[in-house]
Short mmCIF file of C-alpha atoms in Angstrom, two decimals:
data_model
loop_
_atom_site.label_atom_id
_atom_site.label_comp_id
_atom_site.label_asym_id
_atom_site.label_seq_id
_atom_site.Cartn_x
_atom_site.Cartn_y
_atom_site.Cartn_z
CA MET A 157 -117.30 -62.36 -18.88
CA ILE A 158 -114.71 -65.01 -19.67
CA ASP A 159 -111.05 -64.02 -19.94
CA GLU A 160 -108.54 -65.14 -22.58
CA ILE A 161 -107.25 -68.09 -20.56
CA GLY A 162 -110.77 -69.24 -19.73
CA PHE A 163 -111.70 -69.06 -23.40
CA ARG A 164 -108.59 -71.05 -24.37
CA LEU A 165 -109.41 -73.62 -21.69
CA LEU A 166 -112.89 -74.07 -23.14
CA GLN A 167 -111.46 -74.39 -26.66
CA LEU A 168 -109.07 -77.14 -25.60
CA ALA A 169 -111.69 -79.01 -23.59
CA GLY A 170 -114.02 -78.76 -26.59
CA ARG A 171 -111.34 -80.41 -28.70
CA GLY A 172 -111.28 -83.41 -26.38
CA TYR A 173 -108.31 -82.65 -24.12
CA CYS A 174 -108.79 -83.61 -20.48
CA CYS A 175 -108.04 -81.33 -17.54
CA SER A 176 -104.41 -82.37 -17.00
CA GLN A 177 -103.71 -82.00 -20.72
CA VAL A 178 -105.32 -78.56 -20.79
CA LEU A 179 -103.12 -77.44 -17.90
CA ILE A 180 -99.91 -78.57 -19.58
CA ILE A 181 -100.89 -77.10 -22.96
CA LEU A 182 -101.57 -73.73 -21.32
CA SER A 183 -98.25 -73.91 -19.47
CA LEU A 184 -96.32 -74.83 -22.60
CA GLU A 185 -98.03 -72.05 -24.55
CA ALA A 186 -97.01 -69.58 -21.83
CA GLN A 187 -93.41 -70.65 -22.50
CA GLY A 188 -93.85 -70.44 -26.27
CA LYS A 189 -93.38 -74.20 -26.59
CA LYS A 190 -95.19 -77.23 -27.98
CA ASN A 191 -94.62 -80.79 -26.83
CA PRO A 192 -97.19 -83.26 -28.20
CA ASP A 193 -95.44 -86.18 -26.47
CA LEU A 194 -95.80 -84.52 -23.07
CA VAL A 195 -99.42 -83.59 -23.80
CA ARG A 196 -100.09 -87.20 -24.77
CA ALA A 197 -98.37 -88.49 -21.62
CA MET A 198 -100.48 -86.18 -19.46
CA SER A 199 -103.56 -88.10 -20.60
CA GLY A 200 -102.46 -90.78 -18.14
CA LEU A 201 -103.64 -88.43 -15.40
CA CYS A 202 -107.09 -87.94 -16.92
CA MET A 203 -110.18 -88.75 -14.89
CA GLY A 204 -108.27 -89.48 -11.71
CA ALA A 205 -105.06 -91.16 -12.92
CA ALA A 206 -105.67 -93.66 -15.69
CA GLY A 207 -109.43 -93.14 -15.50
CA SER A 208 -109.60 -94.67 -12.01
CA GLY A 209 -111.53 -91.77 -10.51
CA ASN A 210 -108.96 -91.56 -7.73
CA THR A 211 -106.50 -88.65 -7.52
CA CYS A 212 -107.88 -85.72 -9.50
CA GLY A 213 -106.17 -84.90 -12.79
CA ILE A 214 -106.27 -81.21 -11.94
CA PHE A 215 -104.23 -81.85 -8.79
CA THR A 216 -101.73 -84.21 -10.41
CA GLY A 217 -101.57 -82.04 -13.52
CA ALA A 218 -100.82 -78.98 -11.40
CA ALA A 219 -98.04 -80.89 -9.64
CA CYS A 220 -96.59 -81.74 -13.06
CA ILE A 221 -96.68 -78.06 -14.03
CA LEU A 222 -94.79 -77.11 -10.88
CA ALA A 223 -92.25 -79.77 -11.82
CA LEU A 224 -92.07 -78.42 -15.38
CA TYR A 225 -90.86 -75.12 -13.95
CA GLY A 226 -88.91 -76.30 -10.90
CA ALA A 227 -87.64 -79.87 -11.22
CA LYS A 228 -84.34 -81.14 -12.54
CA GLY A 229 -84.61 -81.78 -16.27
CA ASP A 230 -81.08 -82.72 -17.27
CA ASP A 231 -77.62 -83.32 -15.81
CA ASN A 232 -76.78 -79.61 -15.80
CA GLU A 233 -79.83 -78.55 -13.81
CA LYS A 234 -80.70 -78.63 -10.14
CA GLU A 235 -84.16 -78.85 -8.65
CA ASN A 236 -85.43 -75.52 -7.40
CA GLU A 237 -85.02 -75.62 -3.64
CA LYS A 238 -88.54 -74.23 -3.22
CA LEU A 239 -90.20 -77.05 -5.20
CA PRO A 240 -91.09 -79.14 -2.11
CA LEU A 241 -92.71 -76.04 -0.57
CA MET A 242 -94.64 -75.43 -3.79
CA TYR A 243 -95.90 -79.03 -3.71
CA SER A 244 -96.90 -78.63 -0.08
CA GLU A 245 -98.78 -75.40 -0.74
CA LEU A 246 -100.52 -76.92 -3.76
CA SER A 247 -101.62 -79.88 -1.68
CA GLU A 248 -102.88 -77.65 1.12
CA TRP A 249 -104.71 -75.34 -1.29
CA PHE A 250 -106.28 -78.24 -3.17
CA GLU A 251 -107.43 -79.90 0.02
CA GLN A 252 -109.00 -76.67 1.30
CA THR A 253 -110.59 -75.76 -2.03
CA ALA A 254 -111.56 -78.82 -4.03
CA CYS A 255 -111.92 -81.30 -1.21
CA ALA A 256 -113.94 -78.96 1.02
CA SER A 257 -117.27 -79.96 -0.47
#
């Protein structure tokens, strides 16, 4: 049985959003926010960064989501000191999971 997030993911994909866009929409919704400009910009990561088939949009999209929560966003903010560790763990997880096949 599919859960609520899985159902929402399928809805968004069915509406033509790519994987990186779906990830950011779900993250924004979790924060109670909308940002069509950011969603539009995330399409640059679709199908392996600009459609090149290279770096997966799920991986780069996930890195963007970590940055959404942990990176510096204005002059009054500081980057979360754990952000580099989060990037490292994402990279390791992705390599072990998605790249294993």
